[in-house]
Short mmCIF file of C-alpha atoms in Angstrom, two decimals:
data_model
loop_
_atom_site.label_atom_id
_atom_site.label_comp_id
_atom_site.label_asym_id
_atom_site.label_seq_id
_atom_site.Cartn_x
_atom_site.Cartn_y
_atom_site.Cartn_z
CA MET A 1 -18.45 1.57 -7.60
CA GLY A 2 -17.89 -1.02 -4.87
CA ARG A 3 -21.01 -3.15 -5.37
CA HIS A 4 -19.35 -6.56 -5.65
CA ARG A 5 -19.84 -8.94 -2.72
CA TYR A 6 -17.20 -11.29 -1.42
CA LYS A 7 -18.15 -14.76 -0.14
CA SER A 8 -15.64 -15.82 2.45
CA GLY A 9 -14.41 -19.39 2.69
CA MET A 10 -12.38 -21.45 5.10
CA SER A 11 -8.63 -20.95 4.86
CA GLN A 12 -5.83 -21.79 7.26
CA ILE A 13 -3.89 -18.64 6.38
CA ASP A 14 -5.59 -15.29 6.87
CA VAL A 15 -2.94 -12.96 5.45
CA SER A 16 -0.09 -13.42 2.99
CA VAL A 17 2.47 -10.68 3.60
CA VAL A 18 4.29 -10.23 0.29
CA MET A 19 7.63 -8.48 0.69
CA PRO A 20 9.95 -7.63 -2.22
CA THR A 21 13.46 -6.80 -1.06
CA TYR A 22 16.56 -5.33 -2.66
CA LYS A 23 19.85 -5.09 -0.75
CA ARG A 24 18.31 -4.25 2.61
CA GLU A 25 19.29 -7.27 4.67
CA LYS A 26 18.99 -5.52 8.05
CA GLU A 27 15.74 -3.71 7.32
CA VAL A 28 14.01 -6.71 5.74
CA VAL A 29 14.63 -8.81 8.87
CA GLU A 30 13.04 -6.06 10.99
CA ALA A 31 10.07 -5.92 8.61
CA ILE A 32 9.64 -9.70 8.73
CA HIS A 33 9.63 -9.73 12.52
CA SER A 34 6.97 -6.99 12.56
CA ALA A 35 4.76 -9.33 10.52
CA LEU A 36 5.52 -12.42 12.60
CA ARG A 37 4.61 -10.54 15.81
CA GLN A 38 1.05 -9.93 14.59
CA GLU A 39 -1.52 -11.59 16.85
CA GLY A 40 -5.05 -12.83 16.19
CA VAL A 41 -4.42 -13.86 12.57
CA GLN A 42 -2.64 -16.68 10.77
CA VAL A 43 0.18 -15.15 8.71
CA GLU A 44 2.66 -16.27 6.07
CA VAL A 45 5.52 -14.03 4.92
CA LEU A 46 6.75 -14.33 1.34
CA VAL A 47 10.11 -12.62 0.78
CA LEU A 48 11.07 -12.08 -2.85
CA ASP A 49 14.73 -11.20 -3.34
CA ASP A 50 15.12 -8.93 -6.37
CA THR A 51 18.92 -9.10 -6.54
CA ALA A 52 20.84 -11.23 -9.01
CA GLU A 53 23.04 -12.54 -6.18
CA GLY A 54 20.28 -13.41 -3.71
CA THR A 55 21.83 -11.19 -1.05
CA ALA A 56 18.98 -11.55 1.47
CA ARG A 57 18.88 -15.36 1.47
CA GLN A 58 21.09 -15.93 4.51
CA ALA A 59 19.47 -13.20 6.62
CA VAL A 60 15.92 -14.32 5.82
CA GLN A 61 16.50 -18.04 6.20
CA GLY A 62 18.38 -17.36 9.43
CA ILE A 63 15.10 -16.28 11.04
CA GLY A 64 14.18 -19.96 11.22
CA ASP A 65 10.39 -19.59 11.18
CA ALA A 66 8.30 -21.92 9.01
CA ARG A 67 5.89 -19.08 8.30
CA VAL A 68 8.60 -17.30 6.28
CA ARG A 69 9.28 -18.41 2.71
CA TYR A 70 12.20 -17.06 0.68
CA PHE A 71 12.18 -16.77 -3.11
CA LYS A 72 14.83 -15.38 -5.42
CA GLN A 73 13.55 -13.67 -8.54
CA GLU A 74 14.79 -15.64 -11.55
CA VAL A 75 15.01 -12.42 -13.53
CA PRO A 76 15.59 -9.24 -11.45
CA SER A 77 12.95 -6.58 -12.09
CA ARG A 78 15.49 -3.74 -12.55
CA GLY A 79 13.57 -1.35 -10.33
CA ARG A 80 10.02 -2.40 -11.25
CA PRO A 81 8.46 -3.59 -7.96
CA ALA A 82 5.15 -4.26 -9.73
CA LEU A 83 6.69 -7.36 -11.33
CA VAL A 84 7.94 -8.66 -7.98
CA ARG A 85 4.65 -8.05 -6.16
CA ASN A 86 2.70 -9.73 -8.96
CA HIS A 87 4.95 -12.79 -8.70
CA GLY A 88 4.48 -12.87 -4.94
CA ALA A 89 0.71 -12.78 -5.30
CA THR A 90 0.80 -15.97 -7.39
CA LEU A 91 2.60 -17.75 -4.53
CA ALA A 92 0.27 -16.56 -1.79
CA LYS A 93 -2.18 -18.81 0.07
CA GLY A 94 -3.92 -16.35 2.40
CA ARG A 95 -7.42 -14.93 2.12
CA TYR A 96 -5.94 -11.44 2.08
CA LEU A 97 -2.81 -9.91 0.55
CA HIS A 98 -0.68 -7.33 2.29
CA PHE A 99 2.26 -5.91 0.33
CA LEU A 100 4.86 -4.74 2.84
CA ASP A 101 7.87 -2.73 1.70
CA ASP A 102 11.13 -4.09 3.07
CA ASP A 103 12.00 -0.97 5.07
CA ASP A 104 8.60 -0.47 6.73
CA LEU A 105 7.14 -2.03 9.89
CA LEU A 106 3.63 -3.19 10.67
CA ALA A 107 2.08 -1.54 13.72
CA GLU A 108 0.99 -3.77 16.59
CA GLY A 109 -2.38 -5.38 15.81
CA ALA A 110 -2.44 -3.99 12.27
CA LEU A 111 -3.28 -7.16 10.37
CA GLN A 112 -5.99 -8.26 12.80
CA ALA A 113 -7.61 -4.83 12.55
CA MET A 114 -7.65 -4.91 8.75
CA VAL A 115 -8.87 -8.51 8.55
CA SER A 116 -11.65 -7.76 11.04
CA ALA A 117 -12.67 -4.68 9.06
CA LEU A 118 -12.87 -6.60 5.77
CA ASP A 119 -14.58 -9.61 7.37
CA ALA A 120 -17.23 -7.23 8.68
CA ARG A 121 -17.64 -5.58 5.28
CA PRO A 122 -18.11 -8.26 2.59
CA ASP A 123 -19.03 -5.47 0.16
CA ALA A 124 -15.50 -4.01 0.38
CA GLY A 125 -12.41 -5.34 -1.36
CA VAL A 126 -9.71 -3.04 0.04
CA ALA A 127 -8.79 -1.86 3.53
CA VAL A 128 -6.74 1.29 4.16
CA GLY A 129 -5.35 2.58 7.46
CA TRP A 130 -3.19 5.17 9.19
CA VAL A 131 0.49 5.70 8.49
CA VAL A 132 2.79 6.69 11.36
CA PRO A 133 6.24 7.82 10.15
CA PHE A 134 9.50 7.26 12.01
CA SER A 135 12.99 8.58 11.29
CA GLU A 136 16.34 9.42 12.85
CA ASP A 137 16.10 12.81 11.15
CA PRO A 138 13.88 15.23 13.18
CA GLU A 139 13.21 17.51 10.20
CA TRP A 140 12.06 14.64 7.99
CA LEU A 141 9.93 13.28 10.82
CA GLU A 142 8.19 16.57 11.56
CA ASP A 143 7.41 17.19 7.91
CA LYS A 144 6.07 13.70 7.25
CA SER A 145 4.13 13.54 10.54
CA SER A 146 2.20 16.67 9.60
CA TYR A 147 1.49 15.27 6.14
CA PHE A 148 0.22 11.91 7.36
CA GLU A 149 -1.91 13.51 10.08
CA ARG A 150 -3.70 15.44 7.36
CA VAL A 151 -4.05 12.31 5.21
CA ALA A 152 -5.57 10.42 8.16
CA ARG A 153 -8.13 13.18 8.71
CA VAL A 154 -9.07 13.19 5.05
CA GLY A 155 -9.26 9.41 4.83
CA ALA A 156 -11.45 9.15 7.92
CA THR A 157 -13.94 11.73 6.60
CA THR A 158 -14.12 10.82 2.90
CA PRO A 159 -17.81 10.01 2.24
CA ASN A 160 -17.40 6.95 -0.02
CA SER A 161 -15.20 5.15 -2.53
CA ALA A 162 -16.15 7.41 -5.45
CA TRP A 163 -15.00 10.48 -3.52
CA THR A 164 -11.81 8.67 -2.56
CA VAL A 165 -11.06 7.94 -6.23
CA ALA A 166 -11.66 11.61 -7.06
CA HIS A 167 -9.24 12.71 -4.35
CA ILE A 168 -6.58 10.25 -5.51
CA LEU A 169 -6.82 11.35 -9.14
CA PHE A 170 -6.90 15.10 -8.65
CA LEU A 171 -5.83 16.03 -5.11
CA GLY A 172 -3.28 13.38 -4.17
CA THR A 173 -3.13 9.87 -2.79
CA LEU A 174 -4.56 8.99 0.62
CA TYR A 175 -2.45 5.93 1.34
CA VAL A 176 0.89 4.21 0.92
CA ASN A 177 1.32 0.68 -0.36
CA SER A 178 2.18 -0.93 2.98
CA ALA A 179 -0.89 0.49 4.74
CA CYS A 180 -3.36 -1.33 2.46
CA MET A 181 -4.85 -4.81 2.22
CA VAL A 182 -6.77 -6.47 -0.62
CA ARG A 183 -8.74 -9.70 -0.92
CA ARG A 184 -6.58 -12.27 -2.72
CA ASP A 185 -9.50 -13.43 -4.89
CA TYR A 186 -9.73 -9.89 -6.29
CA PHE A 187 -6.05 -9.46 -7.18
CA GLN A 188 -6.10 -11.23 -10.55
CA PRO A 189 -9.43 -9.72 -11.71
CA LEU A 190 -7.83 -6.32 -11.07
CA GLY A 191 -4.86 -7.27 -13.25
CA GLY A 192 -2.31 -6.86 -10.46
CA PHE A 193 0.18 -4.00 -10.35
CA ASP A 194 0.91 -2.33 -13.68
CA PRO A 195 4.64 -2.74 -14.52
CA ASN A 196 4.36 -0.07 -17.22
CA ILE A 197 4.02 2.66 -14.58
CA PRO A 198 7.52 3.85 -13.50
CA VAL A 199 6.39 4.99 -10.02
CA TYR A 200 3.03 5.17 -8.21
CA GLU A 201 2.09 1.72 -9.51
CA ASP A 202 0.70 1.05 -6.02
CA VAL A 203 -1.48 4.17 -6.18
CA ASP A 204 -2.87 2.98 -9.50
CA PHE A 205 -3.54 -0.55 -8.23
CA TYR A 206 -5.37 0.42 -5.06
CA MET A 207 -7.31 3.16 -6.81
CA ARG A 208 -8.57 0.53 -9.27
CA GLY A 209 -9.39 -1.79 -6.38
CA ILE A 210 -11.29 0.90 -4.49
CA ARG A 211 -13.25 1.93 -7.57
CA ARG A 212 -14.25 -1.62 -8.50
CA TYR A 213 -14.76 -3.26 -5.12
CA GLY A 214 -15.10 -0.45 -2.59
CA HIS A 215 -13.03 0.03 0.53
CA VAL A 216 -13.15 0.31 4.30
CA TYR A 217 -11.08 2.83 6.23
CA VAL A 218 -9.43 1.40 9.35
CA ASN A 219 -9.25 4.34 11.74
CA ARG A 220 -6.11 3.32 13.63
CA PRO A 221 -2.34 3.01 13.02
CA ILE A 222 -1.48 0.28 10.52
CA LEU A 223 2.03 1.10 9.36
CA ASN A 224 5.22 2.50 10.85
CA TYR A 225 6.67 4.17 7.77
CA ARG A 226 10.41 4.75 7.56
CA VAL A 227 11.38 8.16 6.17
CA GLY A 228 14.75 9.75 5.58
CA LYS A 229 16.35 6.50 4.38
CA PRO A 230 17.15 5.45 0.81
CA SER A 231 14.20 4.13 -1.18
CA LEU A 232 13.21 4.00 -4.83
CA MET A 233 11.53 7.42 -4.63
CA HIS A 234 14.36 8.97 -2.60
CA ASP A 235 17.02 7.57 -4.92
CA LEU A 236 15.19 8.96 -7.93
CA GLY A 237 14.83 12.27 -6.13
CA LYS A 238 18.59 12.68 -5.94
CA LYS A 239 18.69 12.64 -9.72
CA GLY A 240 16.51 15.71 -10.07
CA GLU A 241 15.10 15.71 -13.56
CA LYS A 242 14.73 11.94 -13.63
CA VAL A 243 12.24 11.87 -10.75
CA GLU A 244 10.22 14.69 -12.27
CA LYS A 245 10.07 12.85 -15.57
CA SER A 246 9.09 9.56 -13.91
CA VAL A 247 6.35 11.21 -11.84
CA ALA A 248 4.95 13.08 -14.84
CA GLU A 249 5.02 9.94 -16.97
CA SER A 250 3.32 7.89 -14.26
CA ASN A 251 0.58 10.45 -13.70
CA ALA A 252 -0.08 10.65 -17.44
CA ILE A 253 -0.37 6.86 -17.71
CA ILE A 254 -2.75 6.65 -14.73
CA HIS A 255 -5.01 9.45 -15.97
CA ASN A 256 -5.06 8.27 -19.58
CA LYS A 257 -5.83 4.71 -18.49
CA TYR A 258 -8.71 5.90 -16.32
CA ARG A 259 -10.19 7.86 -19.21
CA ARG A 260 -9.82 4.91 -21.55
CA GLU A 261 -11.35 2.37 -19.19
CA HIS A 262 -14.14 4.44 -17.63
CA GLY A 263 -14.86 7.18 -20.13
CA GLU A 264 -14.34 10.91 -20.37
CA LEU A 265 -17.68 11.70 -18.70
CA GLU A 266 -16.87 9.90 -15.45
CA TYR A 267 -13.38 11.37 -15.46
CA ARG A 268 -14.74 14.92 -15.79
CA LEU A 269 -17.41 14.37 -13.14
CA LEU A 270 -14.77 13.25 -10.68
CA GLN A 271 -12.71 16.29 -11.58
CA LEU A 272 -15.69 18.52 -10.80
CA ALA A 273 -16.23 16.71 -7.52
CA THR A 274 -12.80 17.78 -6.31
CA ARG A 275 -14.06 21.36 -5.94
CA ALA A 276 -16.46 20.19 -3.25
CA LEU A 277 -13.78 17.98 -1.74
CA LYS A 278 -11.41 20.91 -1.35
CA LYS A 279 -14.01 22.90 0.62
CA ARG A 280 -15.01 19.90 2.71
CA PHE A 281 -11.48 19.02 3.68
CA GLU A 282 -10.51 22.55 4.62
CA LEU A 283 -12.42 21.76 7.81
CA THR A 284 -10.41 18.62 8.57
CA ARG A 285 -7.67 20.68 10.18
CA TYR A 286 -10.05 21.24 13.10
CA LEU A 287 -10.65 17.54 13.76
CA PRO A 288 -9.16 16.34 17.08
CA LEU A 289 -6.76 13.83 15.56
CA LYS A 290 -3.13 13.39 16.51
CA LEU A 291 -1.18 10.41 15.24
CA PRO A 292 0.97 8.57 17.79
CA ARG A 293 4.71 8.38 17.36
CA ALA A 294 6.10 5.08 16.14
CA SER A 295 7.60 3.11 18.99
#
């Protein structure tokens, strides 16, 4: 796992921020500005409007920055963000791809930190960093802050990419989509995001990227993650049985695909490895790590 080597080349744009949006005109403008404020890297922002009406066009084009490009999906994805992200990747010009959800915000210096980490590690194809939640709901915020503090501890102490894949498969994901970055040259060889997975298509994509190309963990805040507001997962959650069915179906697809592509032996070995991971990460609660609050 992770033995491929990337040969960097000259490119005017360092990072293409690919941002699908659906009826979040206010939030998407905030997300765009968080990308445009990034310093130390050349950035382009590709906004892909997934509504039939093109509801975000006026708000996005009103920003008036040449680094922002607006596209309306010819055929709306009907709740399959994998299709929109894959389209955005074909339009990108940057050395690296960052897929930012339209209700999240990049932390200050996030893109420069991830680019520097990947530039320093030509053997790695994916960068992953901290998530700092923010919310107007104190209960949501407290719950999610505790969760992401644990995830940051685990991510920072995971020995290598193989162990990370084992944790993702059997103990839970260690990242969210908007806190990751991938080399653009590796996106197509990975096959992009799988539109056949109802939810967790981002978990599947980055797990495949980490297994094939390796990863680097950026031990600092990357994403300010909005919680307590409507999103695909939250909307599904209100429908009870539907979210449970979608999650179960997605997990089954991801696990069956891994077995098919990499064999039952590797799958079982990773499953066995989780026993050691559980013991190892019981100690992470004692690490002196406290995530900052989103500003």
